[in-house]
Coordinates of C-alpha atoms and ligand atoms in Angstrom, one line a residue:
X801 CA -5.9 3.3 -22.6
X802 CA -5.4 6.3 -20.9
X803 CA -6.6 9.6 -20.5
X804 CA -4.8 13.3 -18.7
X805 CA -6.7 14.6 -15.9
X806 CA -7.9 18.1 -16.8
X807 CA -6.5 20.4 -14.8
X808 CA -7.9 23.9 -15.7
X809 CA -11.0 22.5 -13.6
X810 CA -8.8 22.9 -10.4
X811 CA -8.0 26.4 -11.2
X812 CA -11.4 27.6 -12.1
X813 CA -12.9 26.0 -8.9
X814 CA -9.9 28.1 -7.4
X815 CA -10.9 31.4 -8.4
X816 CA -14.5 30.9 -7.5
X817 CA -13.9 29.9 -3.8
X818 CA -11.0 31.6 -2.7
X819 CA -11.6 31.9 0.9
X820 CA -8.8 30.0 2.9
X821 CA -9.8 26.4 4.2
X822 CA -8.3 23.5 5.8
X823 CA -9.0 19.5 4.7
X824 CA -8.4 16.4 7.2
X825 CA -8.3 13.2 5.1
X826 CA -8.1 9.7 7.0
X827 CA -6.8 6.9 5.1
X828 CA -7.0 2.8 6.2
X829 CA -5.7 0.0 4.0
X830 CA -2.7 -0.8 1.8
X831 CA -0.5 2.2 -0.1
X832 CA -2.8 2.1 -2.7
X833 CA -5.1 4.0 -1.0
X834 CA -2.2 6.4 0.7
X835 CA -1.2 6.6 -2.9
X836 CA -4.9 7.6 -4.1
X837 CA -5.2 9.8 -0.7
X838 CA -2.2 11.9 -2.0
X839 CA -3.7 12.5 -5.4
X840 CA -7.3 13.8 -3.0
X841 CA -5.0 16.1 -1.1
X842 CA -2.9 17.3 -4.5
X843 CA -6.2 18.3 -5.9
X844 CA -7.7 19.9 -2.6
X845 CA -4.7 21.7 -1.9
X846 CA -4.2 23.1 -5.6
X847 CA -8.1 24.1 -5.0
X848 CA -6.4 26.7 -2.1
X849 CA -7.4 24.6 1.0
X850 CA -4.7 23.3 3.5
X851 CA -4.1 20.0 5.3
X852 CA -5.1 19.7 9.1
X853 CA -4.2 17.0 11.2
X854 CA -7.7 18.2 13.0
X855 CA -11.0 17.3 12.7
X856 CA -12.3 20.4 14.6
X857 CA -10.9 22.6 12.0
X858 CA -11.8 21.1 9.0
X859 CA -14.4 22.6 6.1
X860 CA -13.9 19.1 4.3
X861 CA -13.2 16.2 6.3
X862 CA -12.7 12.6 3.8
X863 CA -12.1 8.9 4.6
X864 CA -10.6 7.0 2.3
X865 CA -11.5 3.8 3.2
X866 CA -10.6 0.0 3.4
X867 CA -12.5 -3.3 2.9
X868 CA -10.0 -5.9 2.8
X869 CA -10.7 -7.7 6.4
X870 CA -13.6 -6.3 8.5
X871 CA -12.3 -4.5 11.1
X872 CA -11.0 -2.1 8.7
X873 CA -14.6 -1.3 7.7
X874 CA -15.8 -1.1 11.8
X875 CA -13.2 1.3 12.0
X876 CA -14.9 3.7 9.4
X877 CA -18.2 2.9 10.7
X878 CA -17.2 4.1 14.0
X879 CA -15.2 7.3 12.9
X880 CA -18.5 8.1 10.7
X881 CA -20.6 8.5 13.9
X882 CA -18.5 10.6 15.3
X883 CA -18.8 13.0 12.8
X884 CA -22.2 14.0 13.5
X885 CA -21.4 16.2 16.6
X886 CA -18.9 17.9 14.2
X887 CA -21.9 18.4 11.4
X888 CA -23.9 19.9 13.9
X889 CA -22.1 22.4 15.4
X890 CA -20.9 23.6 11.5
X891 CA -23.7 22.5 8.9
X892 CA -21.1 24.1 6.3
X893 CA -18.7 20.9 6.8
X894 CA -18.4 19.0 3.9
X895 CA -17.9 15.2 4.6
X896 CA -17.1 13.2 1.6
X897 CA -16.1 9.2 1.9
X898 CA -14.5 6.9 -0.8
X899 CA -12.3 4.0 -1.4
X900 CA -12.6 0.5 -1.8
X901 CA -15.4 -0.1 0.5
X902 CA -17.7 2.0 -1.6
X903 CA -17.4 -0.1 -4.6
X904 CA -19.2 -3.2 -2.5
X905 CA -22.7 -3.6 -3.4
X906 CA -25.1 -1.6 -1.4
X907 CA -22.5 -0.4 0.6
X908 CA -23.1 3.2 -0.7
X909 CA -26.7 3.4 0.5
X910 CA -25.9 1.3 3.8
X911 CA -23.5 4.7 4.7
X912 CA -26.1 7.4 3.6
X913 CA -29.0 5.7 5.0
X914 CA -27.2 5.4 8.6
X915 CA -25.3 8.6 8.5
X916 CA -27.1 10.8 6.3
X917 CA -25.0 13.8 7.2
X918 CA -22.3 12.4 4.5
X919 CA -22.4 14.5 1.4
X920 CA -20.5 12.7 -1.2
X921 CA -19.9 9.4 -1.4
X922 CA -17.9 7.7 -4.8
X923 CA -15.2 5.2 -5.3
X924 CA -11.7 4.1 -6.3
X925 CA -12.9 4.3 -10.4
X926 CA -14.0 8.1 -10.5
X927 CA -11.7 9.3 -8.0
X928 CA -10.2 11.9 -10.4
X929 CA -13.9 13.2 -10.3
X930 CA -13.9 15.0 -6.6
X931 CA -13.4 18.0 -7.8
X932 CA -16.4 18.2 -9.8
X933 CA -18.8 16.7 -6.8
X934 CA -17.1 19.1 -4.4
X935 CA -18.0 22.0 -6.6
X936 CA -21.8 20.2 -7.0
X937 CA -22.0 20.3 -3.2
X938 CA -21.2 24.1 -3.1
X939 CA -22.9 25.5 -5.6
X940 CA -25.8 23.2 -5.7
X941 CA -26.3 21.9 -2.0
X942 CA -26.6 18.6 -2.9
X943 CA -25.9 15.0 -1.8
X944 CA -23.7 12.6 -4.5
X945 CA -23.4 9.8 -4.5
X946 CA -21.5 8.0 -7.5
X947 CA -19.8 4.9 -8.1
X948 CA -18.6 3.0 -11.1
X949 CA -19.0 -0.2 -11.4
X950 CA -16.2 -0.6 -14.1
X951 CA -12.8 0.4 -14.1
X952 CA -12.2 3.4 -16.5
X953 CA -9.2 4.4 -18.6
X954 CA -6.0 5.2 -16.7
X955 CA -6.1 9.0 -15.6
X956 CA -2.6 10.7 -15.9
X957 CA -1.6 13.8 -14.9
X958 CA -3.1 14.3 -11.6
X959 CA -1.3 16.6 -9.1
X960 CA 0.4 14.6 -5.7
X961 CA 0.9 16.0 -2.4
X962 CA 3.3 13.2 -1.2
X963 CA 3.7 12.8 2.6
X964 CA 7.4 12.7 2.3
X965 CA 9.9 14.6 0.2
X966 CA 12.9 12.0 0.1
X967 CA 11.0 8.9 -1.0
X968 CA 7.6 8.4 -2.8
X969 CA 5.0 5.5 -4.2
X970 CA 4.6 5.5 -8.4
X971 CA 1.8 3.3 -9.2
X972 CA 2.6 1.9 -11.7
X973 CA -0.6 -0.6 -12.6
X974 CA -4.0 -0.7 -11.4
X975 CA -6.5 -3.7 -10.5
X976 CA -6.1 -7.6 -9.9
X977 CA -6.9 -10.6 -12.3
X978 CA -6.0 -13.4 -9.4
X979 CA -9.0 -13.7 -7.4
X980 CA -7.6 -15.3 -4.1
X981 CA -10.7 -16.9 -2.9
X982 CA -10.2 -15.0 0.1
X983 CA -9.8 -12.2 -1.4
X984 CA -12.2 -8.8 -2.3
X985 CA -9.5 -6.7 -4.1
X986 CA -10.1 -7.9 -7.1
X987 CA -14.3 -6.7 -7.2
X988 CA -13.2 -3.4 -5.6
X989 CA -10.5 -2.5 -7.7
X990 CA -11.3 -3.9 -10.9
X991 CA -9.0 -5.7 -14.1
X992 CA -5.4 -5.4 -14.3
X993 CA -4.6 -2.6 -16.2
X994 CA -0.6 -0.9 -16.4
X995 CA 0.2 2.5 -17.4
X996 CA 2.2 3.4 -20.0
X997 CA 6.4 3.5 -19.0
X998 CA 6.5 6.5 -21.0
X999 CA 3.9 7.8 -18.1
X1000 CA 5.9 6.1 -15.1
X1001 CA 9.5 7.4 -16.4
X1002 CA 8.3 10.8 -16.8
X1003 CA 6.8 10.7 -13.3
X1004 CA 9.9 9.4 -11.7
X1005 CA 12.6 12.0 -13.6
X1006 CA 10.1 14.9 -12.5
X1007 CA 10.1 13.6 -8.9
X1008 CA 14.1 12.9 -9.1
X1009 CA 14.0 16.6 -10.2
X1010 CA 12.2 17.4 -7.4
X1011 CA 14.9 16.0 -5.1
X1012 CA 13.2 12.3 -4.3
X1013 CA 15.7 9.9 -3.9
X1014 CA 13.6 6.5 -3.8
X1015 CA 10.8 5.3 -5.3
X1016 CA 8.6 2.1 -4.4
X1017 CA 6.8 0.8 -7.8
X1018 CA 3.2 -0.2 -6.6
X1019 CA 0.9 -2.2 -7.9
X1020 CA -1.0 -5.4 -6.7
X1021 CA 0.7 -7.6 -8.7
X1022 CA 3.7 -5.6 -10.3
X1023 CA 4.9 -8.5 -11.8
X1024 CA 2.3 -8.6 -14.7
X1025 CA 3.2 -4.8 -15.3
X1026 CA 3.3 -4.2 -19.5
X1027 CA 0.1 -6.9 -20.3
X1028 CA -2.3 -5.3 -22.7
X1029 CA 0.1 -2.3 -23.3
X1030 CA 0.9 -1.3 -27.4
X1031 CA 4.5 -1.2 -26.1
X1032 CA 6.6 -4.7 -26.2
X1033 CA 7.6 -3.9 -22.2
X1034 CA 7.2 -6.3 -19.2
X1035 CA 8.0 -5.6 -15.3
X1036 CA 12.3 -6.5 -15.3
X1037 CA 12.5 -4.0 -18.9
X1038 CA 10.8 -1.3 -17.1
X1039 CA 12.9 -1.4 -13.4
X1040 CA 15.7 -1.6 -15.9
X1041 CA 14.9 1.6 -17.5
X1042 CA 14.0 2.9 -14.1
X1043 CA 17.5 2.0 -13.1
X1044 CA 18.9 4.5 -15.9
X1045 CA 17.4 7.4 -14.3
X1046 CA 20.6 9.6 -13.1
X1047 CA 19.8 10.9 -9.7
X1048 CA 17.6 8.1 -8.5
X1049 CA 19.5 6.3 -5.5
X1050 CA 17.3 3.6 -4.6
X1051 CA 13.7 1.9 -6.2
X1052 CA 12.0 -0.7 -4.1
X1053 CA 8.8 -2.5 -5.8
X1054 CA 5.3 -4.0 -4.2
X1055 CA 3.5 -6.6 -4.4
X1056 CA 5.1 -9.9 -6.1
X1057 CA 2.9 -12.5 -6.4
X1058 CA 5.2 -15.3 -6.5
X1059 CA 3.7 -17.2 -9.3
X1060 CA 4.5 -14.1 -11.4
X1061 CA 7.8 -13.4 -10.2
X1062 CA 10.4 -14.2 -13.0
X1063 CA 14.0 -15.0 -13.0
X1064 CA 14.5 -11.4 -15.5
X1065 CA 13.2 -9.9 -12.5
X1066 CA 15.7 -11.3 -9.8
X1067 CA 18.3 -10.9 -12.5
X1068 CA 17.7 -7.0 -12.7
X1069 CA 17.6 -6.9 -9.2
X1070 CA 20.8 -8.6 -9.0
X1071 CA 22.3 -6.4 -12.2
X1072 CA 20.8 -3.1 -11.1
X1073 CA 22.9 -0.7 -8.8
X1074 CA 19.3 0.8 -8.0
X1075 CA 17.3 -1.8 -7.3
X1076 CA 17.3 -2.6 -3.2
X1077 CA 18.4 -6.0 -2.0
X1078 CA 14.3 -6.5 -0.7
X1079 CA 11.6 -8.3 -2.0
X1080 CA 7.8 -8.0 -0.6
X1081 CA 6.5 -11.5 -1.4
X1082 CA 3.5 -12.9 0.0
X1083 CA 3.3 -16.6 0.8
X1084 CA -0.3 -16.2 2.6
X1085 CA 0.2 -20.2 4.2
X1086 CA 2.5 -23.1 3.8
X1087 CA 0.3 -25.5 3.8
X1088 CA -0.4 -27.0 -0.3
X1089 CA -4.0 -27.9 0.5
X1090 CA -4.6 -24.4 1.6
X1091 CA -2.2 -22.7 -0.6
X1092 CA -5.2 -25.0 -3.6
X1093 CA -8.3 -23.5 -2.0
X1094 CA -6.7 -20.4 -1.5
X1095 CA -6.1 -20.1 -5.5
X1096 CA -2.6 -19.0 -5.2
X1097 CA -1.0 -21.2 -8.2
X1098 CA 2.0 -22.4 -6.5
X1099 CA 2.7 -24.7 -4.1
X1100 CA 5.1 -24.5 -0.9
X1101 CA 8.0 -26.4 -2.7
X1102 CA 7.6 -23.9 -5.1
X1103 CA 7.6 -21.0 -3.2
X1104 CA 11.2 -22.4 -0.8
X1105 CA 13.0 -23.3 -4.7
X1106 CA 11.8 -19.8 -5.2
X1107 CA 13.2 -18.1 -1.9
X1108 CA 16.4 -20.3 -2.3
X1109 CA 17.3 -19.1 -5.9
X1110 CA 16.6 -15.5 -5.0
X1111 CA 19.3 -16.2 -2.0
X1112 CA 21.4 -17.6 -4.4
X1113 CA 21.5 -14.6 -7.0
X1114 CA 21.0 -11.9 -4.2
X1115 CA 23.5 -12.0 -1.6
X1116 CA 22.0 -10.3 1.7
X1117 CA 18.7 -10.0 0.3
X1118 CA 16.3 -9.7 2.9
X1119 CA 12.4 -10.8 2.3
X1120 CA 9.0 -10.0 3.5
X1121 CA 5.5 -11.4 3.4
X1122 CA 2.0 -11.4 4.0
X1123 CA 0.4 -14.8 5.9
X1124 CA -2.6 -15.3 6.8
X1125 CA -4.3 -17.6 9.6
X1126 CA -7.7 -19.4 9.9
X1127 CA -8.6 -19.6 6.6
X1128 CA -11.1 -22.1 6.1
X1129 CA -10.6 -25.8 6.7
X1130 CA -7.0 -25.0 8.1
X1131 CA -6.3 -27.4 10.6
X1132 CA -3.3 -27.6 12.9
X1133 CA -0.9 -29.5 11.1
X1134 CA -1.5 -27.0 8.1
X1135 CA -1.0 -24.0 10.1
X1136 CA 2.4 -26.3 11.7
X1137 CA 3.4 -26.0 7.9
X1138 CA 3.2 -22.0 7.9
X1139 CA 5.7 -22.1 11.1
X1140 CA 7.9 -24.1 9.4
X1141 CA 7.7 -22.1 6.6
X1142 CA 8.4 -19.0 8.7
X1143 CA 11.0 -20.7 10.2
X1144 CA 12.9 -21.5 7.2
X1145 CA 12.6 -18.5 5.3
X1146 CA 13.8 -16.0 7.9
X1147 CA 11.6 -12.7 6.6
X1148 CA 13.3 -9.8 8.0
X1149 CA 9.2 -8.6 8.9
X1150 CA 5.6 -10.0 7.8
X1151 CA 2.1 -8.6 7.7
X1152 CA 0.0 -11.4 9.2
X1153 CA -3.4 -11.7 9.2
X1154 CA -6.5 -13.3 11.1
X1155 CA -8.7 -14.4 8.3
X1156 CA -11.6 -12.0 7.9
X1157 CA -14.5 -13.3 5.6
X1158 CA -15.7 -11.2 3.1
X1159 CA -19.1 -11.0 1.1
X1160 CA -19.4 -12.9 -2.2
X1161 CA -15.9 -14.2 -2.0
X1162 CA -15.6 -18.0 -2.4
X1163 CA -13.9 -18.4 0.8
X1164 CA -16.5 -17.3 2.6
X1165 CA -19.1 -19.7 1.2
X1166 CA -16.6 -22.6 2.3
X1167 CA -17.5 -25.1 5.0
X1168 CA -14.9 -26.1 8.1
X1169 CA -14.5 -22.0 9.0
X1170 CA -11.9 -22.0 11.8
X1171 CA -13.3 -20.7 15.3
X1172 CA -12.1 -17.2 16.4
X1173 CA -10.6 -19.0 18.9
X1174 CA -8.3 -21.0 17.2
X1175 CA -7.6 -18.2 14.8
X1176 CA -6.4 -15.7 17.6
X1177 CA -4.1 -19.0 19.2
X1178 CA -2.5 -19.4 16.2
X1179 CA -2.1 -15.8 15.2
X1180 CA -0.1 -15.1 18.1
X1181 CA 2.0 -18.5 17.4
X1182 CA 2.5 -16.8 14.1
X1183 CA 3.9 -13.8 15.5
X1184 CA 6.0 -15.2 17.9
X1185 CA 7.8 -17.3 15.1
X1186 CA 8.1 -14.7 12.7
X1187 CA 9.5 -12.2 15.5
X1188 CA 12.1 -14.5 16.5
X1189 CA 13.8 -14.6 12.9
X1190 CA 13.2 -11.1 12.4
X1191 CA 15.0 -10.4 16.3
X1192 CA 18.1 -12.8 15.2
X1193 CA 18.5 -10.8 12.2
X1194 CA 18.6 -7.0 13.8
X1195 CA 21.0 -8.7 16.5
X1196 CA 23.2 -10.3 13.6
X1197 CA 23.6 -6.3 11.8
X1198 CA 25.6 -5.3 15.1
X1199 CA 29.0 -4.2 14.2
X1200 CA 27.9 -3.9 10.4
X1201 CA 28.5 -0.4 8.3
X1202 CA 24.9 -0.1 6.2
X1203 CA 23.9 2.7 4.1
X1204 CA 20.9 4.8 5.5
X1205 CA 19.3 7.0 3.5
X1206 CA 18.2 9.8 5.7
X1207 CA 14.6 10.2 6.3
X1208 CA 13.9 13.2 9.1
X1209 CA 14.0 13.1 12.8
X1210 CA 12.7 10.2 14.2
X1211 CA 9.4 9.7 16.0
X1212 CA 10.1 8.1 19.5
X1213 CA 13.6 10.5 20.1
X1214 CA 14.1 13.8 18.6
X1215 CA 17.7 13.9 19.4
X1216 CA 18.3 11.0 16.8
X1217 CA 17.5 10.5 12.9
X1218 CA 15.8 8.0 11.4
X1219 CA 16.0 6.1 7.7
X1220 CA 16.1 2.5 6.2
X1221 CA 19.0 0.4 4.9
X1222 CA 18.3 -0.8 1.1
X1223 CA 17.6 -4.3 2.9
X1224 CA 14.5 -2.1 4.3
X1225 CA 15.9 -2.3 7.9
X1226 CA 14.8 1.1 10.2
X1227 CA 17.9 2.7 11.6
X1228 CA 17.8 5.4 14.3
X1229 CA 21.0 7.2 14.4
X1230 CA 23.1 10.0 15.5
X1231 CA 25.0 12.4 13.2
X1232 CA 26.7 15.5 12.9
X1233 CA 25.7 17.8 9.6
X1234 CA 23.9 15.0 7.8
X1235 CA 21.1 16.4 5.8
X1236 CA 17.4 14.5 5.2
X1237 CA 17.9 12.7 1.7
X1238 CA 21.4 12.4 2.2
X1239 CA 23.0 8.6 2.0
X1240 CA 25.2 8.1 4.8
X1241 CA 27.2 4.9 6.5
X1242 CA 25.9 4.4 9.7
X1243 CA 27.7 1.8 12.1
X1244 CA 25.3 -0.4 13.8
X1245 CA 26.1 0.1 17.7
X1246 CA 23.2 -2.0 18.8
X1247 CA 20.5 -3.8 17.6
X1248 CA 16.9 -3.4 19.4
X1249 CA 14.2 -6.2 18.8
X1250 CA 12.5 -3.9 15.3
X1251 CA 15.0 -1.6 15.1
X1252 CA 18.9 -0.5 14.7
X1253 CA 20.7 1.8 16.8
X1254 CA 23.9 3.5 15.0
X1255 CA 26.4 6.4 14.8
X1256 CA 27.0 7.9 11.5
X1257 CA 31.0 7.1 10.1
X1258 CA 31.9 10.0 8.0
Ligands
5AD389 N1 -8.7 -11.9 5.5 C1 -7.4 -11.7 6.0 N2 -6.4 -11.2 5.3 C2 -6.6 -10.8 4.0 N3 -5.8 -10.3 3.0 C3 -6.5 -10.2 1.9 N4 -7.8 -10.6 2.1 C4 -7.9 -11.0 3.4 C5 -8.9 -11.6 4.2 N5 -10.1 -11.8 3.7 C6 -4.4 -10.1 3.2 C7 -3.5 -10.9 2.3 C8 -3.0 -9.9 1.3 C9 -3.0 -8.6 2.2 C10 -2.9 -7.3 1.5 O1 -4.1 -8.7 3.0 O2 -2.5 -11.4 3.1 O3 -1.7 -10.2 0.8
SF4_390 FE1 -6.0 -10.1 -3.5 FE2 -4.7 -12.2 -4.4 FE3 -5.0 -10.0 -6.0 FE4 -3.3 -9.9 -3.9 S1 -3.1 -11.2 -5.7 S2 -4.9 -8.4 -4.4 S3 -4.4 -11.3 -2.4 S4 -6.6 -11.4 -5.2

């Protein structure tokens, strides 16, 4: 089910607090959360304030925060304290905090009871609600604090401020039904639940309108998209009526959990002009007995057929992953098997992970945890082997022609322009009249270990 976001509450908190004001918001975690922090700032900024990249100058300052491993949640803790300097030199500053590391039990009153300068606190579920507690705080002076335990109907209809204008994230279905043992999504983020294509196709012509060129379909696990939904639809029917959408150029998708990820799927990949040559699959170990206590559903033999039919049907696909090290009871020859693994797939770059235990999961009831020790040795192994496929690969696109899509300036030299290949690769070119959101052919001149170098062929 799902519900539109009322918007005339925007507007008439507008009118009553006119005076001009400027927001910071700090996100952590996965682009869930960027995704959720745009819809904060859409709302804030259709309230009349504007978005600072400075504390100091902010009337509203709001973390939207992680919990996933624990040094994402240290991070908040120690970005909280410094706050209080802030809150005492303007007693007007509103602080508000949210996100997934609100929705853990007693986590709310942990944050108010240490830093009771915070004024509201909710979470991922009643998002849609800030506007209402920021209005509570103002007119009422006081402290909220409200979280929802359950996952509500979908809210549609809630205005974005997008950090880019050429390519943007659609959710497209919210929660996770896998419980990884290792995992806390699932408790902060509640049940699968997808939103409706009518919903998702509207969104993405408006954005193509807008001038977007790529989308990335986000989800946690996109390939159970359409379960529980009146309409007969499932995740390769809806990137194929994505692909329809004139104007579109490009639509990238994450995550695949690759027990989920069907042969429709790699077949609309293959079959759709739109759909890039890159898929986002997390493997999380290669060891079986791990991949068992993990509660992934698949086992490494399944996951290389897997890699070696999407090869097959993809030609020049390139894939990424998550992996994780030091999960409990991993011993050396499993974590031998992840190396392999790495070695064999070739992932063009991978998120990896030290194992972080997490409250009330079952992995962190488990006996055998691996010393921090041997979790930092073989994390470093990990990157090492990954980073060696991913350098043979840059070094491999020298002399190639790939299409860019043309992002802005980039960061580390304003004299060249950035943007990816639909393989996902980060180009840093020179051009003459090339426009941001433009496609362009770029000829690889040289390859640099995480990036291309290149010259634009007109
Ligand atoms: N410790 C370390 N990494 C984790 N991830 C999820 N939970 C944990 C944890 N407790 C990683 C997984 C997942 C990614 C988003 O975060 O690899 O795919
Ligand atoms: Fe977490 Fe597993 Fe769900 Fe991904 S699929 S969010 S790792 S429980």
């Amino acid at each position: 089910m799902s519900k539109n976001f009322d918007i005339k509450i925007l507007d008439e908190l507008k009118e009553k607090d006119n005076v001009k004001k400027h927001f910071y918001i700090e996100t952590w975690g996965c682009q869930m959360n960027e995704e959720d922090s745009e819809k904060l700032s859409g709302m804030l900024k259709r309230v009349g304030y504007t978005k600072t990249e400075n504390k100091e100058d902010a009337g509203i300052i709001l973390f939207n925060t992680c919990c996933v491993r624990e040094n994402a949640e240290n991070k908040v803790f120690g970005n909280l304290g410094s706050l209080k300097h802030l809150k005492k030199e303007n007693p007007d500053l509103i602080i508000g905090i949210c996100g997934c590391m609100m929705q853990q039990e007693g986590m709310a009153d942990k944050i108010l009871k240490k830093f009771p300068y915070v004024n509201i606190v909710f979470g991922t579920h009643n998002a849609y609600k800030f506007p209402e507690y920021l209005n509570r705080v103002k007119t009422e002076g006081v402290q909220i604090k409200e979280i929802f335990n359950k996952e509500t109907d979908i809210v549609e209809g809630l205005p974005i401020d997008r950090e880019s204008n050429v390519k943007a994230f659609v959710t497209i279905m919210y929660g996770c039904n896998n419980f990884c043992t290792y995992c806390i999504v699932p408790y902060v983020r509640g049940r699968e639940r997808s939103r409706k294509p009518e919903d998702i196709l509207n969104e993405v012509r408006e954005l193509v309108a807008q001038g977007y060129k790529e989308i990335t379909l986000l989800g946690q696990n996109v390939n159970s998209y359409g379960k529980g939904l009146e309409e007969e639809v499932d995740f390769a029917k809806l990137l194929r009526m994505i692909n329809e959408i004139e104007g579109l150029e490009r639509v990238r998708f994450m995550t695949s959990h690759p027990k989920d990820l069907t042969h429709d799927v790699i077949m609309a990949i293959k079959e759709c002009d739109k759909l890039c040559e890159q898929i986002h699959l997390p493997v999380q170990s290669g060891s079986n007995s791990i991949l068992k206590k993990m509660n992934r559903h698949y086992t490494k033999e399944y996951y290389l057929d897997l890699i070696k039919k999407i090869k097959e049907e993809i030609p020049g696909v390139t894939l990424t992953t998550d992996i994780i090290v030091g999960f409990p009871g991993e011993t050396e020859e499993d974590f031998q098997e992840t190396l392999e693994l790495v070695k064999e797939v070739g992932y063009s770059s991978a998120f990896t992970f030290i194992y972080s235990r997490r409250n009330n999961t079952p992995a962190d009831m488990m006996l055998n945890q691996v010393s921090e020790e041997d979790k930092h040795h073989r994390f470093n192994r990990l990157i090492a082997a990954v980073n060696e496929r991913v350098i043979a690969q840059n070094k491999a696109e020298e002399g190639n022609i790939l299409e860019v899509l043309v992002e802005g300036n980039s960061k580390n030299d304003a004299e060249k322009l950035t943007g990816r290949t639909r393989t996902g690769r980060l180009v840093n070119f020179t051009g003459e009249n090339v426009n941001v959101g433009e496609l362009v052919n770029v000829k690889i001149t040289r390859a640099q270990n995480f990036s291309l170098i290149g010259e634009v062929i007109k």
